[in-house]
Amino acid sequence: MDEKAYDFLKELVEAPSPSGFEQPAQRVMRRHLEGCVDELKTDVMGNLIARIDAGKKGAPRVMLAGHCDEIGFMVKYIDDQGYLNFAPIGGVDAHLVPGHRVNVHGAAGAIRGVVGKKPIHLMEAKERETVVKFKDQYIDIGASDRAAAEELISIGDPVTFAAGLERLQGDRVVSRAFDDKMGAWIVARVLQEVRRAGKSPVELYGVSTVQEEIGLRGATTSAYGIDPHVGIAIDVGFASDSPGIDKREIGEHKLGGGPVIARGANINPVLFDLLVATAKAEKIPYQIDGANRATGTDANVIQLARGGVAAALISVPLRYMHSPSEVLALGDLNATVRLLVAVLARIKDPHMFIPN
């Protein structure tokens, strides 16, 4: 991955964007897409929708979707001592939160805090064996009392982990919010590559969707508005190459093994076959995921939009999902971009995805 693309990824994952508060990340997306698409707009939900014109009537409408919202927290109450009580936004593991530094995003900017709880020395033996509930955790911003805290923080302010993108060994990197800002980044990179090639083979819509973590909400409305023939969601998937993961339950998906192509009821079978054939023809490494029910991704609602859409899901293997330190391989991102660009050139007819 070249430095320009890496810097774009870093800027995007580090922009705060818990569900319902995505516009800082959308502004990053907008800045990197301006000038390389034919239309760029934000809808009332906050979805960023970019379009590249096919230049001909009747071209298939293809929607690529990656959600830009991340898990986080919201300030619910400020007590008399200036501590902030909070609630999770999305599926946050309460085990992982105490002791972490966070940013509380107030009107005047980010305020650093730390998540506190009763020290282990003061906990009874039974307490040590249980998860500390969110209501028993709090954020300490160093305020002396409620008045001092309220000068900086308001009820409803979003909170994110204070963690950014760093390199590990080889092409492995760690950051918060790869789920799924790396998917939005992939969508943007595909748009950039299609524009660089000069002409789009399809009417291409790239959507950075919102509020996926709390119910696939942005994809629901944007898919209805676009009414695509084909919709491909790009998201993270569970890597199975770390200790304690049962491959019998989730399959075998490893970092560096390429994008994971889902197969099952949520996936159009013709589109699945096309993705696999394309990967083989282009010599792009890929992996398969057996999705035995509706996926918990934007692909779920895209498939059910209006009269139905030929849907697919491409995932990037991720370790430690929904933690402040998610790990993936940059090569898998590049391979996913290559696969999507290549498959777009093979979509010729809006009706080619009707199963036989």
mmCIF file of C-alpha atoms in Angstrom:
data_model
loop_
_atom_site.group_PDB
_atom_site.id
_atom_site.type_symbol
_atom_site.label_atom_id
_atom_site.label_comp_id
_atom_site.label_asym_id
_atom_site.label_seq_id
_atom_site.Cartn_x
_atom_site.Cartn_y
_atom_site.Cartn_z
ATOM 1 C CA MET A 1 0.000 0.000 0.000
ATOM 2 C CA ASP A 2 1.427 3.375 -0.982
ATOM 3 C CA GLU A 3 1.817 6.134 1.601
ATOM 4 C CA LYS A 4 -1.015 8.258 0.218
ATOM 5 C CA ALA A 5 -3.508 5.406 0.557
ATOM 6 C CA TYR A 6 -2.139 4.536 4.018
ATOM 7 C CA ASP A 7 -2.467 8.135 5.189
ATOM 8 C CA PHE A 8 -6.082 8.186 3.943
ATOM 9 C CA LEU A 9 -6.811 5.004 5.923
ATOM 10 C CA LYS A 10 -5.165 6.439 9.045
ATOM 11 C CA GLU A 11 -7.071 9.704 8.803
ATOM 12 C CA LEU A 12 -10.358 7.872 8.326
ATOM 13 C CA VAL A 13 -10.064 5.353 11.170
ATOM 14 C CA GLU A 14 -8.906 8.041 13.574
ATOM 15 C CA ALA A 15 -11.807 10.402 12.794
ATOM 16 C CA PRO A 16 -14.416 9.953 15.567
ATOM 17 C CA SER A 17 -17.666 8.475 14.232
ATOM 18 C CA PRO A 18 -19.827 6.497 16.675
ATOM 19 C CA SER A 19 -23.244 5.570 15.290
ATOM 20 C CA GLY A 20 -25.298 8.740 14.940
ATOM 21 C CA PHE A 21 -22.199 10.957 14.984
ATOM 22 C CA GLU A 22 -20.510 9.949 11.712
ATOM 23 C CA GLN A 23 -19.903 13.287 10.018
ATOM 24 C CA PRO A 24 -16.218 13.712 11.033
ATOM 25 C CA ALA A 25 -15.473 10.486 9.141
ATOM 26 C CA GLN A 26 -17.775 11.475 6.290
ATOM 27 C CA ARG A 27 -15.902 14.739 5.905
ATOM 28 C CA VAL A 28 -12.683 12.755 5.445
ATOM 29 C CA MET A 29 -14.389 10.562 2.849
ATOM 30 C CA ARG A 30 -15.841 13.568 1.049
ATOM 31 C CA ARG A 31 -12.478 15.319 0.827
ATOM 32 C CA HIS A 32 -10.797 12.253 -0.696
ATOM 33 C CA LEU A 33 -13.596 11.686 -3.221
ATOM 34 C CA GLU A 34 -14.152 15.237 -4.430
ATOM 35 C CA GLY A 35 -13.066 15.598 -8.023
ATOM 36 C CA CYS A 36 -12.998 11.883 -8.841
ATOM 37 C CA VAL A 37 -16.758 11.195 -9.039
ATOM 38 C CA ASP A 38 -19.600 12.672 -11.064
ATOM 39 C CA GLU A 39 -21.869 13.280 -8.081
ATOM 40 C CA LEU A 40 -21.250 13.470 -4.358
ATOM 41 C CA LYS A 41 -24.055 14.065 -1.895
ATOM 42 C CA THR A 42 -25.120 13.472 1.685
ATOM 43 C CA ASP A 43 -28.658 12.318 2.367
ATOM 44 C CA VAL A 44 -30.858 13.150 5.353
ATOM 45 C CA MET A 45 -29.596 10.087 7.267
ATOM 46 C CA GLY A 46 -25.985 11.180 6.856
ATOM 47 C CA ASN A 47 -25.002 8.563 4.259
ATOM 48 C CA LEU A 48 -22.359 9.822 1.830
ATOM 49 C CA ILE A 49 -23.313 8.729 -1.695
ATOM 50 C CA ALA A 50 -20.825 9.006 -4.565
ATOM 51 C CA ARG A 51 -21.753 8.202 -8.155
ATOM 52 C CA ILE A 52 -19.720 7.569 -11.303
ATOM 53 C CA ASP A 53 -21.783 7.707 -14.498
ATOM 54 C CA ALA A 54 -21.553 4.794 -16.911
ATOM 55 C CA GLY A 55 -22.092 7.128 -19.834
ATOM 56 C CA LYS A 56 -24.776 4.967 -21.408
ATOM 57 C CA LYS A 57 -28.444 4.282 -20.793
ATOM 58 C CA GLY A 58 -29.534 0.998 -19.312
ATOM 59 C CA ALA A 59 -26.240 0.222 -17.598
ATOM 60 C CA PRO A 60 -26.533 -1.903 -14.452
ATOM 61 C CA ARG A 61 -26.715 0.086 -11.224
ATOM 62 C CA VAL A 62 -24.169 -1.267 -8.750
ATOM 63 C CA MET A 63 -24.006 -0.167 -5.119
ATOM 64 C CA LEU A 64 -20.895 -0.710 -3.000
ATOM 65 C CA ALA A 65 -21.450 -0.112 0.715
ATOM 66 C CA GLY A 66 -19.070 0.170 3.647
ATOM 67 C CA HIS A 67 -20.303 1.574 6.937
ATOM 68 C CA CYS A 68 -18.315 4.379 8.537
ATOM 69 C CA ASP A 69 -19.823 4.236 12.030
ATOM 70 C CA GLU A 70 -17.846 2.720 14.887
ATOM 71 C CA ILE A 71 -18.719 1.454 18.335
ATOM 72 C CA GLY A 72 -18.372 3.954 21.157
ATOM 73 C CA PHE A 73 -20.180 5.467 24.100
ATOM 74 C CA MET A 74 -22.493 8.328 25.040
ATOM 75 C CA VAL A 75 -22.459 10.536 28.123
ATOM 76 C CA LYS A 76 -25.650 9.896 30.095
ATOM 77 C CA TYR A 77 -25.124 11.656 33.438
ATOM 78 C CA ILE A 78 -22.603 13.887 35.232
ATOM 79 C CA ASP A 79 -22.427 13.405 38.985
ATOM 80 C CA ASP A 80 -21.641 15.977 41.672
ATOM 81 C CA GLN A 81 -17.959 15.040 41.700
ATOM 82 C CA GLY A 82 -17.609 15.559 37.931
ATOM 83 C CA TYR A 83 -17.507 11.887 36.893
ATOM 84 C CA LEU A 84 -19.306 10.968 33.662
ATOM 85 C CA ASN A 85 -21.643 8.008 33.557
ATOM 86 C CA PHE A 86 -21.975 6.525 30.087
ATOM 87 C CA ALA A 87 -23.738 3.927 27.962
ATOM 88 C CA PRO A 88 -22.385 1.927 25.004
ATOM 89 C CA ILE A 89 -23.157 2.740 21.370
ATOM 90 C CA GLY A 90 -23.175 -0.570 19.542
ATOM 91 C CA GLY A 91 -21.821 -3.884 20.784
ATOM 92 C CA VAL A 92 -19.049 -2.924 23.187
ATOM 93 C CA ASP A 93 -17.545 -5.646 25.401
ATOM 94 C CA ALA A 94 -17.745 -4.384 28.994
ATOM 95 C CA HIS A 95 -14.745 -6.608 29.889
ATOM 96 C CA LEU A 96 -12.432 -4.478 27.747
ATOM 97 C CA VAL A 97 -13.362 -0.964 28.808
ATOM 98 C CA PRO A 98 -12.014 -0.227 32.335
ATOM 99 C CA GLY A 99 -8.633 1.453 32.366
ATOM 100 C CA HIS A 100 -8.773 2.631 28.774
ATOM 101 C CA ARG A 101 -8.208 6.233 27.801
ATOM 102 C CA VAL A 102 -11.055 7.772 25.854
ATOM 103 C CA ASN A 103 -11.914 10.987 24.049
ATOM 104 C CA VAL A 104 -15.152 12.721 24.956
ATOM 105 C CA HIS A 105 -16.194 14.781 21.951
ATOM 106 C CA GLY A 106 -17.652 17.986 23.373
ATOM 107 C CA ALA A 107 -18.669 21.127 21.538
ATOM 108 C CA ALA A 108 -15.213 22.678 21.961
ATOM 109 C CA GLY A 109 -13.315 19.572 20.900
ATOM 110 C CA ALA A 110 -12.060 16.288 22.271
ATOM 111 C CA ILE A 111 -11.517 16.004 26.024
ATOM 112 C CA ARG A 112 -9.282 13.183 27.256
ATOM 113 C CA GLY A 113 -10.578 10.926 29.992
ATOM 114 C CA VAL A 114 -10.022 7.507 31.485
ATOM 115 C CA VAL A 115 -12.578 4.835 32.286
ATOM 116 C CA GLY A 116 -12.534 4.013 35.971
ATOM 117 C CA LYS A 117 -13.983 1.386 38.290
ATOM 118 C CA LYS A 118 -13.415 0.152 41.829
ATOM 119 C CA PRO A 119 -9.787 -1.075 42.199
ATOM 120 C CA ILE A 120 -9.370 -4.858 42.335
ATOM 121 C CA HIS A 121 -7.944 -4.589 45.877
ATOM 122 C CA LEU A 122 -11.304 -3.277 47.114
ATOM 123 C CA MET A 123 -13.427 -5.845 45.316
ATOM 124 C CA GLU A 124 -14.768 -8.895 47.098
ATOM 125 C CA ALA A 125 -13.789 -12.294 45.672
ATOM 126 C CA LYS A 126 -17.160 -12.807 43.988
ATOM 127 C CA GLU A 127 -17.030 -9.348 42.381
ATOM 128 C CA ARG A 128 -13.690 -10.190 40.775
ATOM 129 C CA GLU A 129 -15.297 -13.102 38.926
ATOM 130 C CA THR A 130 -17.998 -11.034 37.230
ATOM 131 C CA VAL A 131 -18.045 -8.403 34.497
ATOM 132 C CA VAL A 132 -18.190 -4.855 35.830
ATOM 133 C CA LYS A 133 -21.420 -3.483 34.387
ATOM 134 C CA PHE A 134 -21.347 -0.233 32.451
ATOM 135 C CA LYS A 135 -23.442 1.437 35.135
ATOM 136 C CA ASP A 136 -20.607 0.752 37.586
ATOM 137 C CA GLN A 137 -17.954 2.229 35.303
ATOM 138 C CA TYR A 138 -17.401 5.944 34.791
ATOM 139 C CA ILE A 139 -15.210 8.390 32.886
ATOM 140 C CA ASP A 140 -12.809 10.584 34.828
ATOM 141 C CA ILE A 141 -11.776 13.718 32.907
ATOM 142 C CA GLY A 142 -10.049 15.229 35.942
ATOM 143 C CA ALA A 143 -12.858 17.688 36.660
ATOM 144 C CA SER A 144 -13.138 18.917 40.257
ATOM 145 C CA ASP A 145 -16.938 18.861 40.313
ATOM 146 C CA ARG A 146 -20.071 18.811 38.151
ATOM 147 C CA ALA A 147 -19.853 22.511 37.245
ATOM 148 C CA ALA A 148 -16.286 22.119 35.996
ATOM 149 C CA ALA A 149 -17.249 19.082 33.919
ATOM 150 C CA GLU A 150 -20.311 20.798 32.467
ATOM 151 C CA GLU A 151 -18.120 23.618 31.147
ATOM 152 C CA LEU A 152 -16.580 21.014 28.808
ATOM 153 C CA ILE A 153 -19.100 18.189 28.408
ATOM 154 C CA SER A 154 -22.821 17.950 27.638
ATOM 155 C CA ILE A 155 -25.265 15.099 28.073
ATOM 156 C CA GLY A 156 -25.366 13.099 24.828
ATOM 157 C CA ASP A 157 -21.771 13.818 23.806
ATOM 158 C CA PRO A 158 -20.186 10.835 22.002
ATOM 159 C CA VAL A 159 -17.098 9.065 23.301
ATOM 160 C CA THR A 160 -14.467 7.015 21.474
ATOM 161 C CA PHE A 161 -11.466 4.984 22.534
ATOM 162 C CA ALA A 162 -8.280 7.075 22.328
ATOM 163 C CA ALA A 163 -6.486 4.668 20.004
ATOM 164 C CA GLY A 164 -5.238 5.179 16.456
ATOM 165 C CA LEU A 165 -3.558 3.346 13.600
ATOM 166 C CA GLU A 166 -0.115 1.803 14.170
ATOM 167 C CA ARG A 167 2.026 -0.655 12.251
ATOM 168 C CA LEU A 168 2.880 -4.056 13.675
ATOM 169 C CA GLN A 169 5.102 -6.606 11.872
ATOM 170 C CA GLY A 170 5.041 -6.999 8.090
ATOM 171 C CA ASP A 171 1.811 -5.636 6.667
ATOM 172 C CA ARG A 172 -0.153 -6.139 9.914
ATOM 173 C CA VAL A 173 -1.637 -3.019 11.467
ATOM 174 C CA VAL A 174 -3.683 -2.265 14.584
ATOM 175 C CA SER A 175 -6.340 0.364 15.224
ATOM 176 C CA ARG A 176 -9.749 0.938 16.671
ATOM 177 C CA ALA A 177 -12.658 1.183 14.207
ATOM 178 C CA PHE A 178 -11.385 -0.950 11.344
ATOM 179 C CA ASP A 179 -14.945 -2.233 11.708
ATOM 180 C CA ASP A 180 -15.888 -0.865 9.333
ATOM 181 C CA LYS A 181 -14.098 2.271 8.289
ATOM 182 C CA MET A 182 -11.703 0.064 6.348
ATOM 183 C CA GLY A 183 -14.814 -0.970 4.330
ATOM 184 C CA ALA A 184 -15.664 2.660 3.590
ATOM 185 C CA TRP A 185 -11.999 3.176 2.636
ATOM 186 C CA ILE A 186 -12.196 0.219 0.211
ATOM 187 C CA VAL A 187 -15.310 1.707 -1.396
ATOM 188 C CA ALA A 188 -13.501 5.010 -1.879
ATOM 189 C CA ARG A 189 -10.411 3.311 -3.301
ATOM 190 C CA VAL A 190 -12.536 1.381 -5.816
ATOM 191 C CA LEU A 191 -14.150 4.629 -6.947
ATOM 192 C CA GLN A 192 -10.719 6.225 -7.330
ATOM 193 C CA GLU A 193 -9.398 3.284 -9.351
ATOM 194 C CA VAL A 194 -12.462 3.200 -11.615
ATOM 195 C CA ARG A 195 -12.103 6.921 -12.276
ATOM 196 C CA ARG A 196 -8.385 6.512 -12.944
ATOM 197 C CA ALA A 197 -9.201 3.863 -15.552
ATOM 198 C CA GLY A 198 -11.246 6.487 -17.380
ATOM 199 C CA LYS A 199 -14.665 4.909 -17.762
ATOM 200 C CA SER A 200 -17.009 2.963 -15.536
ATOM 201 C CA PRO A 201 -18.562 -0.203 -16.986
ATOM 202 C CA VAL A 202 -21.592 0.267 -14.705
ATOM 203 C CA GLU A 203 -23.582 3.055 -13.075
ATOM 204 C CA LEU A 204 -21.510 2.913 -9.922
ATOM 205 C CA TYR A 205 -22.681 4.096 -6.514
ATOM 206 C CA GLY A 206 -20.258 4.052 -3.598
ATOM 207 C CA VAL A 207 -21.935 4.578 -0.240
ATOM 208 C CA SER A 208 -20.344 5.252 3.121
ATOM 209 C CA THR A 209 -23.299 4.159 5.211
ATOM 210 C CA VAL A 210 -24.222 5.217 8.736
ATOM 211 C CA GLN A 211 -25.696 3.542 11.815
ATOM 212 C CA GLU A 212 -24.860 -0.034 10.832
ATOM 213 C CA GLU A 213 -23.828 -0.922 14.364
ATOM 214 C CA ILE A 214 -27.285 -0.109 15.727
ATOM 215 C CA GLY A 215 -29.445 -1.785 13.093
ATOM 216 C CA LEU A 216 -28.186 -1.462 9.474
ATOM 217 C CA ARG A 217 -30.116 1.792 9.252
ATOM 218 C CA GLY A 218 -28.116 3.800 6.708
ATOM 219 C CA ALA A 219 -27.930 0.946 4.221
ATOM 220 C CA THR A 220 -31.689 0.462 4.483
ATOM 221 C CA THR A 221 -32.476 3.997 3.355
ATOM 222 C CA SER A 222 -29.652 4.410 0.819
ATOM 223 C CA ALA A 223 -30.434 1.122 -0.933
ATOM 224 C CA TYR A 224 -34.069 2.151 -1.201
ATOM 225 C CA GLY A 225 -33.073 5.495 -2.727
ATOM 226 C CA ILE A 226 -30.520 4.091 -5.189
ATOM 227 C CA ASP A 227 -32.599 1.042 -6.170
ATOM 228 C CA PRO A 228 -29.532 -0.911 -7.392
ATOM 229 C CA HIS A 229 -29.530 -4.058 -9.484
ATOM 230 C CA VAL A 230 -26.446 -5.266 -7.597
ATOM 231 C CA GLY A 231 -25.378 -4.428 -4.056
ATOM 232 C CA ILE A 232 -22.090 -5.504 -2.470
ATOM 233 C CA ALA A 233 -21.374 -4.840 1.192
ATOM 234 C CA ILE A 234 -17.766 -4.643 2.327
ATOM 235 C CA ASP A 235 -17.223 -5.367 6.009
ATOM 236 C CA VAL A 236 -14.929 -7.123 8.434
ATOM 237 C CA GLY A 237 -15.160 -10.822 9.262
ATOM 238 C CA PHE A 238 -13.880 -12.961 12.116
ATOM 239 C CA ALA A 239 -10.324 -14.150 11.598
ATOM 240 C CA SER A 240 -9.830 -17.673 12.897
ATOM 241 C CA ASP A 241 -6.032 -17.654 13.097
ATOM 242 C CA SER A 242 -5.687 -16.574 16.726
ATOM 243 C CA PRO A 243 -5.859 -18.698 19.896
ATOM 244 C CA GLY A 244 -9.234 -19.802 21.219
ATOM 245 C CA ILE A 245 -11.188 -19.465 17.971
ATOM 246 C CA ASP A 246 -13.150 -22.563 16.942
ATOM 247 C CA LYS A 247 -12.866 -23.012 13.181
ATOM 248 C CA ARG A 248 -15.678 -25.547 13.338
ATOM 249 C CA GLU A 249 -18.046 -22.696 14.168
ATOM 250 C CA ILE A 250 -16.863 -19.830 11.969
ATOM 251 C CA GLY A 251 -14.751 -21.490 9.290
ATOM 252 C CA GLU A 252 -11.107 -20.896 8.410
ATOM 253 C CA HIS A 253 -10.276 -17.286 7.566
ATOM 254 C CA LYS A 254 -6.763 -16.001 8.082
ATOM 255 C CA LEU A 255 -5.024 -12.667 7.852
ATOM 256 C CA GLY A 256 -3.206 -12.438 4.531
ATOM 257 C CA GLY A 257 -5.468 -15.016 2.911
ATOM 258 C CA GLY A 258 -7.363 -12.458 0.853
ATOM 259 C CA PRO A 259 -10.962 -11.255 0.959
ATOM 260 C CA VAL A 260 -13.629 -13.578 2.327
ATOM 261 C CA ILE A 261 -16.548 -14.127 -0.075
ATOM 262 C CA ALA A 262 -19.777 -15.086 1.680
ATOM 263 C CA ARG A 263 -22.022 -17.834 0.369
ATOM 264 C CA GLY A 264 -25.572 -18.531 1.526
ATOM 265 C CA ALA A 265 -29.144 -17.266 1.553
ATOM 266 C CA ASN A 266 -28.138 -13.612 1.908
ATOM 267 C CA ILE A 267 -26.001 -13.889 -1.224
ATOM 268 C CA ASN A 268 -27.125 -14.028 -4.839
ATOM 269 C CA PRO A 269 -25.679 -17.322 -6.182
ATOM 270 C CA VAL A 270 -24.869 -15.933 -9.634
ATOM 271 C CA LEU A 271 -23.009 -13.003 -8.111
ATOM 272 C CA PHE A 272 -21.136 -15.357 -5.767
ATOM 273 C CA ASP A 273 -20.011 -17.457 -8.723
ATOM 274 C CA LEU A 274 -18.923 -14.325 -10.584
ATOM 275 C CA LEU A 275 -16.849 -13.100 -7.642
ATOM 276 C CA VAL A 276 -15.088 -16.459 -7.301
ATOM 277 C CA ALA A 277 -14.482 -16.765 -11.049
ATOM 278 C CA THR A 278 -13.091 -13.231 -11.122
ATOM 279 C CA ALA A 279 -10.736 -13.906 -8.212
ATOM 280 C CA LYS A 280 -9.443 -17.036 -9.946
ATOM 281 C CA ALA A 281 -9.018 -15.299 -13.316
ATOM 282 C CA GLU A 282 -7.174 -12.344 -11.765
ATOM 283 C CA LYS A 283 -5.107 -14.580 -9.453
ATOM 284 C CA ILE A 284 -6.430 -12.769 -6.383
ATOM 285 C CA PRO A 285 -6.299 -14.848 -3.187
ATOM 286 C CA TYR A 286 -9.712 -15.382 -1.628
ATOM 287 C CA GLN A 287 -11.481 -17.305 1.106
ATOM 288 C CA ILE A 288 -15.062 -18.576 1.458
ATOM 289 C CA ASP A 289 -17.462 -18.092 4.356
ATOM 290 C CA GLY A 290 -20.536 -20.272 4.687
ATOM 291 C CA ALA A 291 -23.266 -17.859 5.829
ATOM 292 C CA ASN A 292 -26.066 -20.181 6.886
ATOM 293 C CA ARG A 293 -28.480 -17.359 7.704
ATOM 294 C CA ALA A 294 -28.899 -13.645 7.084
ATOM 295 C CA THR A 295 -25.609 -11.866 7.753
ATOM 296 C CA GLY A 296 -25.443 -9.134 10.357
ATOM 297 C CA THR A 297 -24.168 -6.693 7.748
ATOM 298 C CA ASP A 298 -25.457 -4.113 5.289
ATOM 299 C CA ALA A 299 -25.825 -6.953 2.760
ATOM 300 C CA ASN A 300 -28.862 -8.132 4.705
ATOM 301 C CA VAL A 301 -30.974 -5.020 4.103
ATOM 302 C CA ILE A 302 -29.544 -4.316 0.640
ATOM 303 C CA GLN A 303 -30.798 -7.704 -0.551
ATOM 304 C CA LEU A 304 -34.332 -6.903 0.670
ATOM 305 C CA ALA A 305 -34.585 -3.371 -0.747
ATOM 306 C CA ARG A 306 -37.695 -2.713 -2.852
ATOM 307 C CA GLY A 307 -38.266 -5.767 -5.074
ATOM 308 C CA GLY A 308 -34.971 -7.423 -4.165
ATOM 309 C CA VAL A 309 -31.317 -6.885 -5.071
ATOM 310 C CA ALA A 310 -28.544 -9.251 -6.168
ATOM 311 C CA ALA A 311 -26.494 -8.971 -2.987
ATOM 312 C CA ALA A 312 -23.022 -10.067 -1.951
ATOM 313 C CA LEU A 313 -20.793 -9.679 1.069
ATOM 314 C CA ILE A 314 -17.019 -9.406 0.937
ATOM 315 C CA SER A 315 -15.255 -9.400 4.282
ATOM 316 C CA VAL A 316 -11.707 -8.678 5.393
ATOM 317 C CA PRO A 317 -10.404 -10.998 8.140
ATOM 318 C CA LEU A 318 -10.093 -9.127 11.438
ATOM 319 C CA ARG A 319 -8.749 -10.088 14.837
ATOM 320 C CA TYR A 320 -10.162 -8.709 18.119
ATOM 321 C CA MET A 321 -13.338 -7.248 16.596
ATOM 322 C CA HIS A 322 -15.126 -4.518 18.580
ATOM 323 C CA SER A 323 -12.069 -3.828 20.691
ATOM 324 C CA PRO A 324 -9.788 -0.759 20.766
ATOM 325 C CA SER A 325 -7.055 -2.853 19.102
ATOM 326 C CA GLU A 326 -8.372 -4.566 15.980
ATOM 327 C CA VAL A 327 -5.731 -6.188 13.757
ATOM 328 C CA LEU A 328 -5.749 -6.843 10.007
ATOM 329 C CA ALA A 329 -3.383 -7.226 7.048
ATOM 330 C CA LEU A 330 -3.051 -4.355 4.574
ATOM 331 C CA GLY A 331 -2.589 -6.841 1.745
ATOM 332 C CA ASP A 332 -6.155 -8.060 2.257
ATOM 333 C CA LEU A 333 -7.436 -4.518 1.752
ATOM 334 C CA ASN A 334 -5.525 -4.160 -1.505
ATOM 335 C CA ALA A 335 -6.735 -7.557 -2.728
ATOM 336 C CA THR A 336 -10.347 -6.584 -1.992
ATOM 337 C CA VAL A 337 -9.996 -3.382 -4.013
ATOM 338 C CA ARG A 338 -8.549 -5.371 -6.928
ATOM 339 C CA LEU A 339 -11.364 -7.934 -6.783
ATOM 340 C CA LEU A 340 -14.115 -5.318 -6.768
ATOM 341 C CA VAL A 341 -12.609 -3.311 -9.629
ATOM 342 C CA ALA A 342 -12.229 -6.490 -11.673
ATOM 343 C CA VAL A 343 -15.746 -7.786 -11.025
ATOM 344 C CA LEU A 344 -17.330 -4.473 -12.049
ATOM 345 C CA ALA A 345 -15.929 -4.971 -15.556
ATOM 346 C CA ARG A 346 -17.721 -8.328 -15.756
ATOM 347 C CA ILE A 347 -21.195 -7.014 -14.909
ATOM 348 C CA LYS A 348 -22.834 -6.543 -18.299
ATOM 349 C CA ASP A 349 -26.590 -6.916 -17.878
ATOM 350 C CA PRO A 350 -28.997 -5.850 -15.097
ATOM 351 C CA HIS A 351 -30.790 -9.181 -15.496
ATOM 352 C CA MET A 352 -27.803 -11.520 -15.469
ATOM 353 C CA PHE A 353 -28.220 -12.348 -11.765
ATOM 354 C CA ILE A 354 -31.591 -14.088 -11.932
ATOM 355 C CA PRO A 355 -30.919 -17.614 -10.606
ATOM 356 C CA ASN A 356 -31.634 -20.502 -12.953
#
